[in-house]
Amino acid sequence: MEGTENFNQFIVGNLPTLMYVPDFITNTEETELLNNIYGAPLSKWKSLKSRRLQNWGGIVHEKGLLPQDLPPWLTKITQRINEKSGLFPSAINHILINEYLPNQGIMPHQDGPAYFPVVAILSLGSPVVMEFTPHSKLKKDVDEQTSNGEAFVTETNEWKENHHPFSILLMPCSLLIFKDNAYSDYLHGIKDNHMHQYDGVINETEALTHLGMDSSEKAVEVTRSGDTKVIHRTSTRISLTCRLVFKVHKKLFKF
Ligand SMILES: O=C(O)CCC(=O)C(=O)O
Ligand SMILES: [Fe+2]
């Protein structure tokens, strides 16, 4: 991969715009990252109801970022994302590290308004399927009338225009980038099930043909049960959500 001009080769699906880069990092780099993440002080972890996370780069407020320097083991990755993608107008300055046990996920959501609307997610450990769902504002409305002539509008289960839910398989060491309509018109989430079905994911070929050096190890969790293609989430997944907060406050504190 040279420069940014070839980055469009990683576009998957028809919606503007999702990019899936298999083997964005090597297995050695994956191990190094995991060592650094698990080597961080326990106090760095914040426990939520259904997952743990580490926040790097500072505190994101509605009004911007109270910045903290990123450590070199993270800037090594964020600089590569900046350089290879060319999609961020300045250096990535915020990273959220999420840890998911095999029965954990993240509710469908849209990322907050403090971020520049391009997100890069690096996946480590167990593969998962990420689901994208159009916003409810994209549901078709139908005009109805009651018997006494009162008019009202109800939402249907059909989507406007060409919108529809879809999913994407995230293998370890891959990078997912999404922006444009995929960012603004869709929610993204991960189901909290041990098994994830990957029938019909938009990147099946890209995800499964680039399994890298230890493909047998990675493939072991991705199998077919009869006609259904499923991932058995047998191990922990770690993801690095890399973003840019434009508005940065003057440095008020340093750790
Ligand atoms: O873990 C992931 O892949 C997604 C995380 C995410 O959506 C977020 O941190 O906003
Ligand atoms: Fe998100």
Short mmCIF file of C-alpha atoms and ligand atoms in Angstrom, two decimals:
data_model
loop_
_atom_site.label_atom_id
_atom_site.label_comp_id
_atom_site.label_asym_id
_atom_site.label_seq_id
_atom_site.Cartn_x
_atom_site.Cartn_y
_atom_site.Cartn_z
CA MET A 1 0.00 0.00 0.00
CA GLU A 2 1.69 3.21 -1.15
CA GLY A 3 0.47 6.68 -0.30
CA THR A 4 -3.23 7.55 -0.21
CA GLU A 5 -4.15 7.20 -3.88
CA ASN A 6 -4.82 3.48 -3.60
CA PHE A 7 -6.89 3.62 -0.50
CA ASN A 8 -10.16 3.53 -2.47
CA GLN A 9 -9.40 -0.10 -3.34
CA PHE A 10 -10.57 -0.90 0.20
CA ILE A 11 -14.11 0.38 -0.30
CA VAL A 12 -16.71 -2.32 0.47
CA GLY A 13 -20.49 -2.29 -0.10
CA ASN A 14 -22.42 0.38 -1.98
CA LEU A 15 -23.09 2.90 0.73
CA PRO A 16 -20.80 5.92 0.93
CA THR A 17 -18.40 5.09 2.49
CA LEU A 18 -17.02 2.04 4.24
CA MET A 19 -13.45 0.85 3.86
CA TYR A 20 -12.12 -2.45 5.13
CA VAL A 21 -8.36 -2.99 5.20
CA PRO A 22 -7.34 -6.58 5.99
CA ASP A 23 -4.04 -7.02 7.83
CA PHE A 24 -3.53 -3.33 8.49
CA ILE A 25 -1.13 -4.41 11.24
CA THR A 26 0.97 -7.58 11.56
CA ASN A 27 0.43 -10.30 14.15
CA THR A 28 3.56 -9.10 15.96
CA GLU A 29 2.14 -5.57 16.15
CA GLU A 30 -1.15 -6.99 17.41
CA THR A 31 0.72 -8.75 20.24
CA GLU A 32 2.70 -5.57 21.03
CA LEU A 33 -0.51 -3.54 21.23
CA LEU A 34 -2.18 -6.12 23.48
CA ASN A 35 0.88 -6.12 25.76
CA ASN A 36 0.75 -2.34 26.05
CA ILE A 37 -3.02 -2.30 26.63
CA TYR A 38 -2.87 -4.99 29.32
CA GLY A 39 0.31 -3.43 30.74
CA ALA A 40 -1.48 -0.16 31.49
CA PRO A 41 -2.34 0.48 35.13
CA LEU A 42 -5.59 -1.09 36.26
CA SER A 43 -6.89 2.42 37.01
CA LYS A 44 -6.76 3.15 33.28
CA TRP A 45 -9.73 0.81 32.76
CA LYS A 46 -13.22 2.16 33.11
CA SER A 47 -15.81 -0.56 33.70
CA LEU A 48 -19.19 -0.12 32.09
CA LYS A 49 -22.17 -2.42 32.61
CA SER A 50 -21.25 -4.63 29.72
CA ARG A 51 -17.64 -3.90 28.74
CA ARG A 52 -14.43 -2.19 29.85
CA LEU A 53 -12.68 0.67 28.13
CA GLN A 54 -9.54 2.78 28.20
CA ASN A 55 -9.63 6.39 27.14
CA TRP A 56 -6.47 7.81 25.51
CA GLY A 57 -5.81 11.32 24.25
CA GLY A 58 -7.74 13.22 26.89
CA ILE A 59 -11.27 13.88 27.97
CA VAL A 60 -13.91 14.59 25.35
CA HIS A 61 -16.41 17.25 26.39
CA GLU A 62 -19.29 18.71 24.44
CA LYS A 63 -17.06 21.72 24.06
CA GLY A 64 -14.01 19.82 22.82
CA LEU A 65 -11.02 17.88 24.02
CA LEU A 66 -8.96 18.46 27.14
CA PRO A 67 -5.89 16.92 25.57
CA GLN A 68 -3.33 14.49 26.92
CA ASP A 69 -0.38 13.29 24.85
CA LEU A 70 -0.81 9.90 23.23
CA PRO A 71 1.95 7.40 24.05
CA PRO A 72 4.32 6.38 21.19
CA TRP A 73 2.86 2.85 20.95
CA LEU A 74 -0.43 4.48 19.94
CA THR A 75 0.90 7.28 17.72
CA LYS A 76 2.75 4.60 15.74
CA ILE A 77 -0.70 3.31 14.71
CA THR A 78 -2.55 6.61 14.40
CA GLN A 79 0.19 8.11 12.22
CA ARG A 80 -0.05 5.13 9.90
CA ILE A 81 -3.84 5.56 9.69
CA ASN A 82 -3.41 9.27 8.93
CA GLU A 83 -0.75 8.66 6.28
CA LYS A 84 -2.27 5.65 4.53
CA SER A 85 -5.86 6.88 4.46
CA GLY A 86 -5.37 10.60 3.94
CA LEU A 87 -8.89 10.96 5.36
CA PHE A 88 -8.14 13.01 8.46
CA PRO A 89 -7.42 16.75 8.08
CA SER A 90 -5.04 16.63 11.06
CA ALA A 91 -3.50 14.08 13.41
CA ILE A 92 -5.86 11.64 15.14
CA ASN A 93 -5.92 12.80 18.76
CA HIS A 94 -8.31 10.48 20.53
CA ILE A 95 -8.47 6.70 20.96
CA LEU A 96 -11.05 4.67 22.80
CA ILE A 97 -9.99 1.10 23.53
CA ASN A 98 -12.95 -1.23 24.08
CA GLU A 99 -12.66 -4.73 25.47
CA TYR A 100 -15.43 -7.24 24.75
CA LEU A 101 -15.77 -10.68 26.30
CA PRO A 102 -17.44 -13.25 24.03
CA ASN A 103 -20.91 -12.40 25.36
CA GLN A 104 -20.45 -8.63 25.24
CA GLY A 105 -21.23 -6.07 22.59
CA ILE A 106 -22.17 -2.46 22.08
CA MET A 107 -25.69 -1.11 21.58
CA PRO A 108 -26.50 0.46 18.22
CA HIS A 109 -25.40 4.10 18.43
CA GLN A 110 -24.07 7.04 16.51
CA ASP A 111 -20.76 8.58 17.54
CA GLY A 112 -20.90 11.92 19.32
CA PRO A 113 -20.90 15.35 17.68
CA ALA A 114 -17.51 16.32 19.17
CA TYR A 115 -15.75 14.08 16.61
CA PHE A 116 -14.77 14.79 13.02
CA PRO A 117 -17.13 12.49 11.06
CA VAL A 118 -14.59 9.84 10.03
CA VAL A 119 -13.88 6.92 12.33
CA ALA A 120 -11.12 4.29 12.09
CA ILE A 121 -11.51 1.08 14.10
CA LEU A 122 -8.63 -1.36 14.51
CA SER A 123 -9.64 -4.85 15.64
CA LEU A 124 -7.55 -7.22 17.79
CA GLY A 125 -8.35 -10.70 19.12
CA SER A 126 -11.62 -12.42 18.35
CA PRO A 127 -13.46 -11.61 15.10
CA VAL A 128 -16.93 -10.03 15.36
CA VAL A 129 -19.73 -8.88 13.09
CA MET A 130 -20.64 -5.21 13.28
CA GLU A 131 -24.21 -4.35 12.33
CA PHE A 132 -25.28 -1.11 10.66
CA THR A 133 -28.92 -0.01 10.89
CA PRO A 134 -30.45 3.02 9.19
CA HIS A 135 -31.69 5.77 11.51
CA SER A 136 -35.38 5.60 12.30
CA LYS A 137 -35.78 8.91 10.39
CA LEU A 138 -35.16 6.78 7.27
CA LYS A 139 -38.20 4.59 7.93
CA LYS A 140 -41.06 5.02 5.49
CA ASP A 141 -44.08 6.79 6.91
CA VAL A 142 -47.61 5.99 5.86
CA ASP A 143 -50.45 8.44 6.08
CA GLU A 144 -53.48 6.85 7.63
CA GLN A 145 -56.96 7.98 8.46
CA THR A 146 -59.26 6.92 11.24
CA SER A 147 -62.90 6.21 10.48
CA ASN A 148 -63.86 9.70 11.66
CA GLY A 149 -61.43 11.25 9.19
CA GLU A 150 -58.57 12.09 11.56
CA ALA A 151 -55.24 11.82 9.79
CA PHE A 152 -52.10 10.46 11.39
CA VAL A 153 -48.72 9.15 10.35
CA THR A 154 -47.17 5.85 11.36
CA GLU A 155 -43.74 4.41 10.78
CA THR A 156 -43.48 1.22 8.78
CA ASN A 157 -40.75 -1.39 8.84
CA GLU A 158 -39.63 -0.41 5.38
CA TRP A 159 -36.76 1.92 4.68
CA LYS A 160 -36.74 4.97 2.45
CA GLU A 161 -34.85 4.99 -0.82
CA ASN A 162 -32.23 2.27 -0.93
CA HIS A 163 -31.47 2.16 2.75
CA HIS A 164 -31.30 -1.19 4.51
CA PRO A 165 -29.47 -2.79 7.42
CA PHE A 166 -26.19 -4.53 6.61
CA SER A 167 -23.24 -6.00 8.44
CA ILE A 168 -19.49 -6.29 8.16
CA LEU A 169 -17.06 -8.91 9.44
CA LEU A 170 -14.17 -7.48 11.45
CA MET A 171 -11.20 -9.83 11.57
CA PRO A 172 -8.25 -9.29 13.93
CA CYS A 173 -5.57 -6.92 12.56
CA SER A 174 -8.08 -5.31 10.18
CA LEU A 175 -8.94 -1.63 9.99
CA LEU A 176 -12.48 -0.41 9.35
CA ILE A 177 -13.07 3.18 8.32
CA PHE A 178 -16.52 4.65 7.89
CA LYS A 179 -17.65 8.13 6.99
CA ASP A 180 -20.27 10.03 4.92
CA ASN A 181 -23.76 8.40 4.95
CA ALA A 182 -22.48 5.31 6.78
CA TYR A 183 -21.50 7.69 9.59
CA SER A 184 -24.42 10.13 9.51
CA ASP A 185 -27.45 8.00 8.48
CA TYR A 186 -26.71 4.70 10.23
CA LEU A 187 -26.27 3.38 13.75
CA HIS A 188 -23.53 0.82 14.38
CA GLY A 189 -23.47 -1.89 17.03
CA ILE A 190 -22.24 -5.36 17.97
CA LYS A 191 -24.57 -8.05 19.34
CA ASP A 192 -23.78 -9.47 22.77
CA ASN A 193 -24.03 -13.10 21.59
CA HIS A 194 -21.38 -15.82 21.65
CA MET A 195 -22.11 -16.57 18.03
CA HIS A 196 -22.29 -14.07 15.22
CA GLN A 197 -23.77 -14.97 11.89
CA TYR A 198 -21.81 -13.60 8.96
CA ASP A 199 -24.07 -14.62 6.07
CA GLY A 200 -24.36 -11.68 3.73
CA VAL A 201 -21.68 -9.44 5.23
CA ILE A 202 -20.55 -6.84 2.71
CA ASN A 203 -16.87 -7.89 2.94
CA GLU A 204 -16.86 -11.68 3.12
CA THR A 205 -14.25 -12.13 0.40
CA GLU A 206 -12.02 -9.34 1.68
CA ALA A 207 -12.21 -10.60 5.25
CA LEU A 208 -11.69 -14.28 4.56
CA THR A 209 -9.16 -14.30 1.75
CA HIS A 210 -6.60 -12.17 3.53
CA LEU A 211 -6.16 -14.19 6.64
CA GLY A 212 -2.46 -13.44 6.86
CA MET A 213 0.34 -15.56 8.24
CA ASP A 214 -1.41 -17.64 10.87
CA SER A 215 -4.61 -18.06 8.93
CA SER A 216 -5.47 -21.40 10.48
CA GLU A 217 -5.50 -19.80 13.92
CA LYS A 218 -7.73 -16.93 12.82
CA ALA A 219 -10.01 -19.12 10.74
CA VAL A 220 -10.70 -21.57 13.52
CA GLU A 221 -13.36 -19.30 14.99
CA VAL A 222 -15.00 -18.67 11.62
CA THR A 223 -16.88 -21.76 10.52
CA ARG A 224 -19.98 -23.03 8.85
CA SER A 225 -22.62 -24.87 10.87
CA GLY A 226 -24.70 -26.52 8.18
CA ASP A 227 -25.77 -23.75 5.85
CA THR A 228 -25.13 -20.95 8.31
CA LYS A 229 -21.83 -19.16 8.49
CA VAL A 230 -21.01 -18.30 12.07
CA ILE A 231 -18.23 -16.93 14.19
CA HIS A 232 -17.72 -18.60 17.53
CA ARG A 233 -16.50 -15.86 19.81
CA THR A 234 -14.21 -17.91 21.99
CA SER A 235 -11.80 -15.15 23.04
CA THR A 236 -11.71 -11.50 23.99
CA ARG A 237 -11.90 -8.79 21.35
CA ILE A 238 -10.15 -5.47 21.74
CA SER A 239 -10.85 -2.56 19.44
CA LEU A 240 -9.14 0.79 19.04
CA THR A 241 -11.59 3.49 17.92
CA CYS A 242 -9.41 6.26 16.50
CA ARG A 243 -10.91 9.70 15.95
CA LEU A 244 -10.18 13.35 15.66
CA VAL A 245 -11.63 16.00 17.94
CA PHE A 246 -11.23 19.30 16.14
CA LYS A 247 -11.72 21.59 19.04
CA VAL A 248 -8.82 21.20 21.45
CA HIS A 249 -8.62 23.21 24.64
CA LYS A 250 -5.39 24.68 25.86
CA LYS A 251 -3.47 22.24 27.95
CA LEU A 252 -4.75 22.60 31.46
CA PHE A 253 -3.17 19.56 32.99
CA LYS A 254 -0.52 17.00 32.31
CA PHE A 255 -0.19 13.53 33.76
O1 LIG B 1 -15.60 -1.86 19.15
C1 LIG B 1 -15.96 -1.44 18.08
O2 LIG B 1 -15.64 -1.98 17.02
C2 LIG B 1 -16.87 -0.25 18.00
C3 LIG B 1 -16.65 0.77 19.06
C4 LIG B 1 -17.50 1.98 18.86
O3 LIG B 1 -18.41 2.00 18.08
C5 LIG B 1 -17.20 3.21 19.61
O4 LIG B 1 -16.28 3.22 20.44
O5 LIG B 1 -17.88 4.23 19.38
FE FE B 2 -19.18 3.98 17.77
#
